XYZ file of C-alpha atoms in Angstrom:
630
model
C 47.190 -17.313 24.583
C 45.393 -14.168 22.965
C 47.449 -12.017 21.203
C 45.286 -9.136 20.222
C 46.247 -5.167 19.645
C 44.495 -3.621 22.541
C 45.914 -0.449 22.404
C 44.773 -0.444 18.576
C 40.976 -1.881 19.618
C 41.137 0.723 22.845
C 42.321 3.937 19.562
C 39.229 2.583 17.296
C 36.527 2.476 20.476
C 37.852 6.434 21.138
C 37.219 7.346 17.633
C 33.496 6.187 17.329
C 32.715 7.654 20.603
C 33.801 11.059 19.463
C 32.069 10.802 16.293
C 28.993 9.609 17.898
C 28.814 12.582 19.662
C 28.833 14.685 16.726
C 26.166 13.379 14.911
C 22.331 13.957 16.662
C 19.903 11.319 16.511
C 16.696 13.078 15.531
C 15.657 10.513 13.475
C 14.338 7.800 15.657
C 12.313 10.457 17.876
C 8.943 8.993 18.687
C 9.883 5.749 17.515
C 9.305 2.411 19.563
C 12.350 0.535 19.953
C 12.427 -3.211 19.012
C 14.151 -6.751 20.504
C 14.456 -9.550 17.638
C 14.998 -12.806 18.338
C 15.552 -16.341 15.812
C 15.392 -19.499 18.027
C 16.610 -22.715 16.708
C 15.643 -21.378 12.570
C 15.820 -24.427 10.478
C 15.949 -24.105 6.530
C 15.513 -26.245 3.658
C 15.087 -26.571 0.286
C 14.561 -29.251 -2.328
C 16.685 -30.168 -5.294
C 15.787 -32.296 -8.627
C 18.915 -34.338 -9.755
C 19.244 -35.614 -12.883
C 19.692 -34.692 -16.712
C 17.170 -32.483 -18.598
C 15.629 -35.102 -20.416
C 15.271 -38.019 -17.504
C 11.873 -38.944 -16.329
C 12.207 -39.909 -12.497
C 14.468 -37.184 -11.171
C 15.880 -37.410 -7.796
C 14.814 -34.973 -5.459
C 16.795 -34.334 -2.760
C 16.051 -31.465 0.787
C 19.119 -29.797 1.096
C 19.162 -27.805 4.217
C 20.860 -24.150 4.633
C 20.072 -22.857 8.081
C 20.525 -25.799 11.071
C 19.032 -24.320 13.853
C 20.554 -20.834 14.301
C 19.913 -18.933 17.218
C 20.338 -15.780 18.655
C 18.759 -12.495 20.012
C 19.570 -8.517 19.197
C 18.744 -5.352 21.016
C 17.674 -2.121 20.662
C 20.992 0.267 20.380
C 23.209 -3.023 18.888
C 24.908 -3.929 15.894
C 24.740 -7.705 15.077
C 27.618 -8.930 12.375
C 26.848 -12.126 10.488
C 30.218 -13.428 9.560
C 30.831 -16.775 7.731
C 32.326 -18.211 4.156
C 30.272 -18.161 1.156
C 28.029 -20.679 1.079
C 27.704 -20.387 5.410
C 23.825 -19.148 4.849
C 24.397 -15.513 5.798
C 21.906 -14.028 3.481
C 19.014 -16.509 3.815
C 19.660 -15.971 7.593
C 19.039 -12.015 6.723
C 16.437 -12.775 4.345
C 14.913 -15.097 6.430
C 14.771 -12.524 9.386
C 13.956 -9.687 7.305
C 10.815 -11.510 6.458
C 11.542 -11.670 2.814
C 12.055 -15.806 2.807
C 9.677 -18.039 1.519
C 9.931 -21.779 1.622
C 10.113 -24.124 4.643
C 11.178 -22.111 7.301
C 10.986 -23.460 10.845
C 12.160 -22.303 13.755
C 10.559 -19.209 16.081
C 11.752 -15.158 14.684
C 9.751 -12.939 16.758
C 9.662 -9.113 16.848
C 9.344 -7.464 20.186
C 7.462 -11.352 20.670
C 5.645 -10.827 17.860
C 5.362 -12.400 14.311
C 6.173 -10.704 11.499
C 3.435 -8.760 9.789
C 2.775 -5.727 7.602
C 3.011 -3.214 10.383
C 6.585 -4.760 11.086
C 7.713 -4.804 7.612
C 6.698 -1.006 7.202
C 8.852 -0.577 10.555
C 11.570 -2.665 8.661
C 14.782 -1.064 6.228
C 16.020 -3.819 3.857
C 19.245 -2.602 2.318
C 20.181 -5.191 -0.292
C 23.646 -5.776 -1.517
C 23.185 -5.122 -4.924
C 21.895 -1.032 -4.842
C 19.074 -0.994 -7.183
C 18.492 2.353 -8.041
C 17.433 4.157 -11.251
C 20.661 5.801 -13.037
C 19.435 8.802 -14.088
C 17.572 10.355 -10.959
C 20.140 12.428 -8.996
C 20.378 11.372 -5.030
C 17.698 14.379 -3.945
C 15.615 12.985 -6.304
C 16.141 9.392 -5.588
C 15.203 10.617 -1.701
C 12.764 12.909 -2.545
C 10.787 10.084 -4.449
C 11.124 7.317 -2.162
C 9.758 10.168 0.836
C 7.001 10.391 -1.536
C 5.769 6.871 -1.546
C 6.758 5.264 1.556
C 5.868 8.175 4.587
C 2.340 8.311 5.362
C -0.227 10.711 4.636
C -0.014 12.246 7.788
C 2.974 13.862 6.727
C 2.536 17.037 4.383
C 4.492 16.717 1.012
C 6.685 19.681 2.297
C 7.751 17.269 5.264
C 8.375 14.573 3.496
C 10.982 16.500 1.416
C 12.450 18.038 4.508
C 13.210 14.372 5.559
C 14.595 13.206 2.643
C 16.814 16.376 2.698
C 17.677 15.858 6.357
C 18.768 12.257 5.677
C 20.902 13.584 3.096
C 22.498 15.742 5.382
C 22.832 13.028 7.953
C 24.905 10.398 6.018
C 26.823 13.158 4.160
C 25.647 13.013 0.918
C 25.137 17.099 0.325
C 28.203 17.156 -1.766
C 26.883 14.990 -4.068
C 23.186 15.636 -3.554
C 22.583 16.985 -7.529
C 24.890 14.671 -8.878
C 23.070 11.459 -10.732
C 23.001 8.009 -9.371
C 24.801 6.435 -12.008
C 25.689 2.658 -12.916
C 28.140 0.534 -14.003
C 27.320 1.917 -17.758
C 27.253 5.712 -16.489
C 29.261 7.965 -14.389
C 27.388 8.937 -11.413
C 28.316 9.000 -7.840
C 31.196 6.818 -6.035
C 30.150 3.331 -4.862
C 30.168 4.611 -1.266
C 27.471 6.984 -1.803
C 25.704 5.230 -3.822
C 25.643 2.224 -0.671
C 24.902 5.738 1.218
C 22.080 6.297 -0.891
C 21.015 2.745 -0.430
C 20.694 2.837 3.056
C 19.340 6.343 3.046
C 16.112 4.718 1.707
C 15.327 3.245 4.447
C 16.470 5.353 7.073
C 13.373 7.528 5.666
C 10.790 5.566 7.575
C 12.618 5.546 10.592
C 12.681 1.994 10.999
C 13.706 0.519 14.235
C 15.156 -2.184 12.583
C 17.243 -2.251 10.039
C 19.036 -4.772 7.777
C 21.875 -4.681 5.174
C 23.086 -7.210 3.274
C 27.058 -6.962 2.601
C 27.114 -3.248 2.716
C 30.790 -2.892 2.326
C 30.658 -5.277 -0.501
C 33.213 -4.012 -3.497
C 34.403 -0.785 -0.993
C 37.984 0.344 0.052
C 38.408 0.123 3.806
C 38.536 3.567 4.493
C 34.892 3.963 2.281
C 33.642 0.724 4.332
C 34.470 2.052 7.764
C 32.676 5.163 6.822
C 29.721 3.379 5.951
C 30.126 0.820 9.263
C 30.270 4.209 11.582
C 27.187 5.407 10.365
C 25.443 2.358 10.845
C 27.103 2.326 14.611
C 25.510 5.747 15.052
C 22.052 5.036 13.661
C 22.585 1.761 16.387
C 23.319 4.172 18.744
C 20.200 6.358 18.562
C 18.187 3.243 19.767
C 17.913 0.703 16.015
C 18.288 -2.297 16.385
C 20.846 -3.308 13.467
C 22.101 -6.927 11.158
C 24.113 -7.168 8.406
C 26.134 -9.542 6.843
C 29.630 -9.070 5.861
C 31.940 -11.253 4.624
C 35.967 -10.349 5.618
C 36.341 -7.142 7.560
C 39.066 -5.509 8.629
C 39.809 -5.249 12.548
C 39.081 -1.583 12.254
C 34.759 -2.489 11.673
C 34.810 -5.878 13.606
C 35.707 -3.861 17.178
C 32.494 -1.779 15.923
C 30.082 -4.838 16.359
C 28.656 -5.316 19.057
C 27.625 -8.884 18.491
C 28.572 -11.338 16.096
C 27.268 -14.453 14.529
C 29.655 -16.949 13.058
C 27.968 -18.965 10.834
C 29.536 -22.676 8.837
C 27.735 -24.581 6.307
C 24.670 -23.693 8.571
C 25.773 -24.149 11.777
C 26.159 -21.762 14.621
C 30.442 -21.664 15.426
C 29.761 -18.239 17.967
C 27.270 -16.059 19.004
C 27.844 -13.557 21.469
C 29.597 -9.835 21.933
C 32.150 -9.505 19.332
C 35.244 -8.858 21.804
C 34.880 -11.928 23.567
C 34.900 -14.321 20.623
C 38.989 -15.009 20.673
C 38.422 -15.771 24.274
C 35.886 -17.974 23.580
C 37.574 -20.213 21.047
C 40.652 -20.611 23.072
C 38.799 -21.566 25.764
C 38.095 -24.629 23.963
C 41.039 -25.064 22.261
C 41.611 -22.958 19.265
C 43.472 -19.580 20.331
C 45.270 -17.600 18.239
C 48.918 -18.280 17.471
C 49.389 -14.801 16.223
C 49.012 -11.513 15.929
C 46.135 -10.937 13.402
C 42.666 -9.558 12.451
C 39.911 -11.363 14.618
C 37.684 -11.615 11.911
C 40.477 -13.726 9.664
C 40.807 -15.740 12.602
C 36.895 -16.722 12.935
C 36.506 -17.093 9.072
C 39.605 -19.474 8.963
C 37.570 -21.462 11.744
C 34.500 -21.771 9.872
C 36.230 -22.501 6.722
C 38.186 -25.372 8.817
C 41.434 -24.566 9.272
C 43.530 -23.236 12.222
C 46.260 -21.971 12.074
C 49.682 -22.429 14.072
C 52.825 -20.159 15.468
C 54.948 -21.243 12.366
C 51.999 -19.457 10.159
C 51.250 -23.199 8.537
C 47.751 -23.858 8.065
C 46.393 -27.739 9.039
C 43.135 -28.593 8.398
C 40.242 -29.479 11.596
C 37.711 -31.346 12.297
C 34.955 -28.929 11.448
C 32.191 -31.776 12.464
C 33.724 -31.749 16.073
C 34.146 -27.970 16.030
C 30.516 -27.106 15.019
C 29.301 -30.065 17.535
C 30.999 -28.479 20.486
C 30.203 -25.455 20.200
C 26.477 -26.047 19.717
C 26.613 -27.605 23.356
C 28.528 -24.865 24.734
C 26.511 -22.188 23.711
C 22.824 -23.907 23.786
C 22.481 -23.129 27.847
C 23.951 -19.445 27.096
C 21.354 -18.666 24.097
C 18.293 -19.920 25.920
C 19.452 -17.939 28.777
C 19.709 -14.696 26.390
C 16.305 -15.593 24.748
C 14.637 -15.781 28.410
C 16.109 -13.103 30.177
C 14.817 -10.106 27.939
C 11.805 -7.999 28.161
C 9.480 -8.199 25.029
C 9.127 -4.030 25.681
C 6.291 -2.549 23.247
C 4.688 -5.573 22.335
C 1.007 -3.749 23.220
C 1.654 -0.978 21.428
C 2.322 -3.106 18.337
C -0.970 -4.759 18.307
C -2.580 -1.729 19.137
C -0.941 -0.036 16.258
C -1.358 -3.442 13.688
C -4.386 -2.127 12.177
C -3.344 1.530 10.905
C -0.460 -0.358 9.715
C -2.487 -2.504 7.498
C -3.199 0.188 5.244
C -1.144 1.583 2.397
C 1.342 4.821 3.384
C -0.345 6.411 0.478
C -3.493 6.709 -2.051
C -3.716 5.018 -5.378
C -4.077 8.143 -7.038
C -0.458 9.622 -5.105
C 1.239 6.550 -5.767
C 0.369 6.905 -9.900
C 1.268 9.758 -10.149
C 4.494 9.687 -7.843
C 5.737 7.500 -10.058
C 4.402 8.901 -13.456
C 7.248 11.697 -12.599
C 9.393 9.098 -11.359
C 8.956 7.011 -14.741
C 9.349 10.056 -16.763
C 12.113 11.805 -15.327
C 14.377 8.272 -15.736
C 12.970 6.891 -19.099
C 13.406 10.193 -21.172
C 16.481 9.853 -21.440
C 16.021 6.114 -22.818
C 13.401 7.070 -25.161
C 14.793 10.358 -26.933
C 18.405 8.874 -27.059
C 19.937 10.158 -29.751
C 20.701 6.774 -31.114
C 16.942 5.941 -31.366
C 16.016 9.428 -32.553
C 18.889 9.045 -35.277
C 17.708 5.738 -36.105
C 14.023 6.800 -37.049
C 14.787 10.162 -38.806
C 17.610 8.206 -40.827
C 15.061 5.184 -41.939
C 12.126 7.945 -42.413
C 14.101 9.622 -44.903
C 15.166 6.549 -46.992
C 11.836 5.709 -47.305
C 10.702 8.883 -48.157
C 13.791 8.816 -50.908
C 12.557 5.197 -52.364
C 9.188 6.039 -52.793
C 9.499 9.456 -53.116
C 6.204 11.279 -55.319
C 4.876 8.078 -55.996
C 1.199 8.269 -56.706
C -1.455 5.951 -58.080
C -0.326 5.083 -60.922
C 2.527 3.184 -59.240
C -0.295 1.545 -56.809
C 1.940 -1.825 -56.127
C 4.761 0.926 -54.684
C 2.302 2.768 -52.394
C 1.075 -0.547 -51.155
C 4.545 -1.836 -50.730
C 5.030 1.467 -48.497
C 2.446 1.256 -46.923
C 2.958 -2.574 -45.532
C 6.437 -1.174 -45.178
C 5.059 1.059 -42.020
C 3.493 -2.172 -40.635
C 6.373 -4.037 -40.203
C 8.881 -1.630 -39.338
C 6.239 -0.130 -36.514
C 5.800 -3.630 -35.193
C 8.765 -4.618 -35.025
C 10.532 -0.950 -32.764
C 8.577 -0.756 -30.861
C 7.754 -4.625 -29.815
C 11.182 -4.877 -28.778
C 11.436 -1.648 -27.120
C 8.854 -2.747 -25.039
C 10.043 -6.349 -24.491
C 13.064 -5.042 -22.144
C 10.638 -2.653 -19.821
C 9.810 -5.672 -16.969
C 13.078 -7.704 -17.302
C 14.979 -4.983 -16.275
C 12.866 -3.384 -14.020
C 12.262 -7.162 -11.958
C 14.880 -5.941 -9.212
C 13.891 -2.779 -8.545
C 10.062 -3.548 -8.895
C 10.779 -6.747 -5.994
C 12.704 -4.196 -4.100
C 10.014 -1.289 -3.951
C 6.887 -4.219 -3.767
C 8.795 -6.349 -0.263
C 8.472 -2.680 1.034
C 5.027 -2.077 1.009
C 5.903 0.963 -1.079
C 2.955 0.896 -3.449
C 0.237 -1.320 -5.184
C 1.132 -3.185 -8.294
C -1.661 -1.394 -10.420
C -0.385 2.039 -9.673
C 3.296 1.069 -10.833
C 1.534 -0.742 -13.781
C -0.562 2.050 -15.020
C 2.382 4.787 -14.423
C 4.612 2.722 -16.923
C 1.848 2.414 -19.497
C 0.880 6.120 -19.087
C 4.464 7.192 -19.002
C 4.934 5.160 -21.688
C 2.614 6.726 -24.345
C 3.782 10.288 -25.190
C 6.799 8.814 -24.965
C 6.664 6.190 -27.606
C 4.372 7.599 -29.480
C 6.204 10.937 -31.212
C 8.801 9.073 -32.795
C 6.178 7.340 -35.447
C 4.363 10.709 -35.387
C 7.826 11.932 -36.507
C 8.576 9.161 -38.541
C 5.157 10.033 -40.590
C 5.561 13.388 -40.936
C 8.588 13.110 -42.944
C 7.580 9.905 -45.205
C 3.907 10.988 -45.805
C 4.600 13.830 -47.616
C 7.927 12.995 -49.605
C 6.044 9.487 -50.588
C 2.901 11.153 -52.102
C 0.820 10.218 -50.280
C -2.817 11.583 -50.617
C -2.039 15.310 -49.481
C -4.884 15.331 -47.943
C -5.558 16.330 -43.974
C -8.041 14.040 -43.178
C -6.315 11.027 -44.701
C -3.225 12.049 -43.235
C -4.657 12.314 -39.904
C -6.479 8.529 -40.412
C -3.289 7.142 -41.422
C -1.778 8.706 -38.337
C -3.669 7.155 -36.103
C -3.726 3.819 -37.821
C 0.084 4.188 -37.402
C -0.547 5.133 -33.703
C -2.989 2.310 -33.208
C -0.321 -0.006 -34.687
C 2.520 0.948 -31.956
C 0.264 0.453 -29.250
C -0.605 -3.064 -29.487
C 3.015 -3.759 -30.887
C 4.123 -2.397 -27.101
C 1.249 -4.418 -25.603
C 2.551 -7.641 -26.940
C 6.309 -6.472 -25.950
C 4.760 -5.607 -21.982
C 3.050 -9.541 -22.293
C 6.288 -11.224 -23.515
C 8.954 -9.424 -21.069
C 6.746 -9.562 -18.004
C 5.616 -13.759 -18.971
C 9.044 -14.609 -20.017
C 11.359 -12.348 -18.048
C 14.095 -13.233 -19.744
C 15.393 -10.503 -22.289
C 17.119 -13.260 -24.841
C 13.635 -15.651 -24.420
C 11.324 -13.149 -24.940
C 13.443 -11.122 -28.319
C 13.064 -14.707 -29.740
C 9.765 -15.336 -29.005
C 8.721 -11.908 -30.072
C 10.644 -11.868 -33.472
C 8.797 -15.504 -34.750
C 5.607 -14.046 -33.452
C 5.817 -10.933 -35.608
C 7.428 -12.805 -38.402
C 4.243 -14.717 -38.260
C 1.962 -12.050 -37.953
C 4.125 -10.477 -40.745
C 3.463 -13.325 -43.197
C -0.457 -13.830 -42.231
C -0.493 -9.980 -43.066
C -1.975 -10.487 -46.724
C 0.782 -8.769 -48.536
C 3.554 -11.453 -49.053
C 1.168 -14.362 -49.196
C -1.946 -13.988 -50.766
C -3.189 -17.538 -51.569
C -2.674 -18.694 -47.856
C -4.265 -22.300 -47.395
C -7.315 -22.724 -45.099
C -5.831 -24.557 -42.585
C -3.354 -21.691 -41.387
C -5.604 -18.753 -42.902
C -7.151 -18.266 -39.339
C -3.618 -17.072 -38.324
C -4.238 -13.365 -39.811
C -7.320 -12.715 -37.736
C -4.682 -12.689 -34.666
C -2.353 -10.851 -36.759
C -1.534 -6.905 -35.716
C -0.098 -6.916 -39.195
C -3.368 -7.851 -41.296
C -5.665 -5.278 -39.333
C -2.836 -2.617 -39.312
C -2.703 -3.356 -43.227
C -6.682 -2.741 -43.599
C -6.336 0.577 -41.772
C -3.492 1.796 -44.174
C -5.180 0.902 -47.231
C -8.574 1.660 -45.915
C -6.510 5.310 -44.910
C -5.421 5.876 -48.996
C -8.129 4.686 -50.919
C -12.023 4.426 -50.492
C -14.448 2.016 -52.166
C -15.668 2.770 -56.088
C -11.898 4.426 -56.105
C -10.048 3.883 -59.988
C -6.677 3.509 -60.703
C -4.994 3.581 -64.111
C -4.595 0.173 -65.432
C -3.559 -1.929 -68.979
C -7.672 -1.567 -69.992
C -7.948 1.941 -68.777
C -9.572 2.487 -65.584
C -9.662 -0.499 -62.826
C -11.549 -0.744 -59.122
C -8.544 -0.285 -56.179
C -11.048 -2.881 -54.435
C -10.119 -5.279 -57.105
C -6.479 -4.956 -57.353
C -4.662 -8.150 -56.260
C -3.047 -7.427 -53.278
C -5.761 -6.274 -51.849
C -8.613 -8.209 -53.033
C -6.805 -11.521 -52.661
C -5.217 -10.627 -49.153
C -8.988 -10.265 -47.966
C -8.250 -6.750 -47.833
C -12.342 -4.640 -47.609
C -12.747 -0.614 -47.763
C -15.827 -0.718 -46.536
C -16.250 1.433 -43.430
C -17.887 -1.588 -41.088
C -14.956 -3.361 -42.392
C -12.391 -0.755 -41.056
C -14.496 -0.563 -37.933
C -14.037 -4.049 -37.464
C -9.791 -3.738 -38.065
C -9.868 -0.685 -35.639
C -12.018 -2.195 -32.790
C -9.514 -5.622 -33.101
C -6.483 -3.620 -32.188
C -8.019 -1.687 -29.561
C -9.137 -5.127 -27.407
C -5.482 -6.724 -28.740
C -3.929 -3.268 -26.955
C -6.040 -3.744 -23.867
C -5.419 -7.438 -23.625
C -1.874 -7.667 -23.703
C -1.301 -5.018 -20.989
C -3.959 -6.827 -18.736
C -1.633 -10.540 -19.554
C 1.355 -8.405 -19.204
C -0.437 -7.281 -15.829
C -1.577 -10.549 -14.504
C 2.278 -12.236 -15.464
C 3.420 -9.623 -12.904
C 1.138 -10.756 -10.729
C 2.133 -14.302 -10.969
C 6.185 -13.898 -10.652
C 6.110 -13.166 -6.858
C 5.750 -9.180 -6.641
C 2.677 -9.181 -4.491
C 2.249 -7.064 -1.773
C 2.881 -9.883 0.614
């Protein structure tokens, strides 16, 4: 008994046929097509049970994917359907070559493993779209073109692609409109899935994958975005996505679909003969209703009957039956196709190897990139309000002080060390942690090297982060009284400058080794609060078994500088008995503080290798967290 809306199914069919033919398929021109198969793909992982503080935990192999098998073709649309929890994603993820772990099981490509040349050949379009806010969608395009198309295609074509994909999933509207994000009006959620998938679409791949791509959608947004995937299918891709409860409208759209439980394969086959299939072994439909409800109510284990009342099944029995009755059709499927192309691919493996671009074009790609998005960060107007409004306090506080008030100067000065170690630490602190996503995004790609992104955020980062204090200097200097003099203004300048830099070194180190934003603020604030204390200025009679703390302190070398920047050796102040030595005064004789110029040398030459080795930790923690190029 299958009760199904024909005449609705037979309306929908109509409908992507005419707008099939409306839409060309230049894209895929020249492109080899490709057959994927997964035979018998096993899963597992292993769990530790047991409290934080027991010794002998349990560990325990918990295994997602139970042999799941199946094949797709060039011009088809494979649906992964299934509860949460069924193993949908680490199915895609698994397929998309993105999976690490113990994965067994055959997934061939055209009958070939997957490599680098197949995962430059691959789009990835994750649920979640990670894109940067502030780029509009031509620019989002335009960069991507940049960085993933080969050299062998002039700049000029690259941006004719990315403006031809715009055109082709209907984004021109909305083409100079930002991306946006939850925190910032941008573009609908449609075309920013649109914009998603219009990533990938840039290196023609043949195939393509998309994880929930109607996720969070109205229907008549998520059939848009399911007919454009049906056309791209159409011009010769070979297409999977998950999705998790569509509407009858998208599931007569699929060509195949994969019904997945706890695991297990319930159905895989052409998505219009699945209601046949289950009540040919028992489990038709006693009403009218969507056929993807009726699949997801089987995997979830319950059926229900003509008085709409839901009883629960045997899902062990369910899941073992149809594993026999589909094990002689799947081997069948897996035998009976032609691995087309799988020459060309080998022939072709070696060009692939190499990166779509230079080192040199990647930099500075995404020195613009980095710029474009981060000004807007870094010249906020809170931040800019924030340093002009402390700036001027200061200035007010210790405002034509001079020498005679030496203690207040000092106190300034050790006042800049803090205050510029503390900004722009925790500035810095946030850059990796929120960048992980798109960074593992870009990297699975093959988009670029990790040293080019690396060195474009550090470069990008400089003029950047480093006018605020120049701001912030200009205003205090000379209301403070400060020596008016150019040279010392310039050497307490770049003492200042000098003192951001390794502040935002240690930030880059503690973000990228912690990558966790809470973590890492903690970390960083007892860190500086140590360095703070080791300084000199606060505690001068520090005992010898914790004095060697200030020769790691930014804070006690930044301090040298500033004093070294003010006053010079053989220098006088006025004191009680006339005229006294600067050298001699207490908080900076007993802090260990020297104004002689090997001395300064020394202070300068320690912040430059603390600068350099914090970005090359922060560097190698990248390394380390599973962004590699493989």
């Amino acid at each position: 008994m299958i009760k199904v809306d024909m005449d609705h199914r037979q309306e929908i069919t109509d409908d992507i046929e005419s707008h099939t033919q409306q839409i060309p398929h230049t894209l895929h021109k020249g492109k080899r097509q490709l057959i994927l198969k997964f035979d018998d793909v096993v899963y597992k992982i292993k769990t530790k049970k047991g409290g934080l503080f027991v010794k002998n935990k349990e560990v325990e192999e918990k295994v997602i994917l139970k042999g799941v098998t199946g094949v797709v073709e060039p011009g088809e649309m494979l649906a992964m359907l299934g509860p949460s929890g069924s193993g949908k994603t680490t199915l895609l993820t698994a397929l998309g070559g993105r999976l690490g772990g113990k994965l067994n099981g055959s997934i061939t490509y055209n009958g070939e493993a997957f490599s680098n040349a197949m995962k430059r050949n691959t789009g990835f379009v994750t649920q979640d779209d990670v894109l940067y806010p502030h780029l509009t969608v031509t620019e989002t395009l335009v960069f991507t073109a940049l960085l993933r198309l080969p050299n062998s295609v002039t700049k000029e074509e690259k941006v004719q692609k990315a403006k031809a994909v715009i055109d082709q999933l209907g984004l021109t509207k909305c083409k100079d409109s930002i991306v946006g994000s939850p925190y910032l009006r941008g573009v609908s959620g449609g075309e920013r899935k649109r914009v998603s998938i219009g990533q990938e679409l840039l290196i023609n791949p043949s195939l393509l994958f998309l994880d929930e791509p109607t996720s969070g959608l109205d229907s008549t947004t998520a059939q848009r975005i399911v007919s454009t995937l049906w056309d791209l299918a159409s011009g010769g891709r070979t297409i999977v996505m998950t999705i998790h409860q569509p509407s009858s409208r998208l599931y007569y759209q699929f060509h195949k679909v994969l019904l997945l439980s706890e695991g297990n394969t319930l159905y895989f086959g052409k998505g219009s003969e699945a209601i046949e299939y289950f009540s040919n072994i028992g489990y038709a439909p006693a009403l009218t209703m969507n056929p993807a409800d009726f699949l997801l109510d089987l995997a979830n284990g319950i059926y229900t009957d003509e008085h709409n009342v839901d009883h629960d099944i045997d899902r062990p029995n369910l899941i073992s039956l149809c594993k026999r009755n589909n094990a002689a059709q799947f081997k069948s499927a897996l035998q009976g196709i032609n691995d087309s192309g799988k020459s060309q691919s080998r022939s072709k493996e070696k060009d692939s190897e190499k990166w779509p671009t230079s080192w040199s074009q990647q930099f500075f790609v995404l020195l613009r990139r980095d710029i474009k998005e981060r000004k807007h960060e870094s010249f906020s107007g809170l931040r800019v309000g924030q340093i002009l409004v402390v700036a001027i306090i200061a200035g007010l506080l210790w405002f034509k002080s001079d020498i005679s008030h030496l203690q207040d100067q000092i106190g300034l000065l050790f006042f800049m060390v803090g205050f510029w170690g503390f900004f722009p630490l925790f500035q810095a602190i946030f850059t990796f942690p929120q960048e992980l996503m798109m960074l593992q995004k870009e990297r699975s790609s093959g988009m670029y090297r990790l040293s080019s992104y690396f060195m474009s955020r550090v470069v990008a980062d400089l003029p950047m982060e480093l006018i605020l204090p120049i701001i912030f200097i200009f205003i205090t200097y000379w209301m403070a009284g400060l020596k008016a003099n150019g040279i010392n203004f310039l050497y307490t300048l770049l003492s200042l400058l000098l003192n951001v830099l390794v502040s935002q070194g240690l930030g880059l180190a503690l973000g990228a080794g912690v990558m966790d934003q809470k973590a890492a603020t903690t970390l960083g604030s007892v860190i500086m609060l140590s360095f703070m204390l080791a300084g000199g200025f606060y505690v001068q009679h520090v005992p010898k078994f914790i004095s060697w703390v200030k020769y790691i302190s930014i804070g006690y070398y930044t301090y040298q500088l500033f004093i070294g920047s003010q006053y010079s050796y053989g220098e006088t102040y006025p004191c009680p008995s006339g005229q006294c030595q600067i050298a001699e005064f207490p908080s900076i004789k007993q802090a260990g503080i020297h104004l002689h110029l090997n001395d300064q040398l020394m202070a300068a030459a320690a912040l430059v290798i603390m600068a350099i080795g914090y970005r090359l930790i922060a560097y190698i923690a990248l390394m380390r967290i599973g962004v590699r190029k493989n």
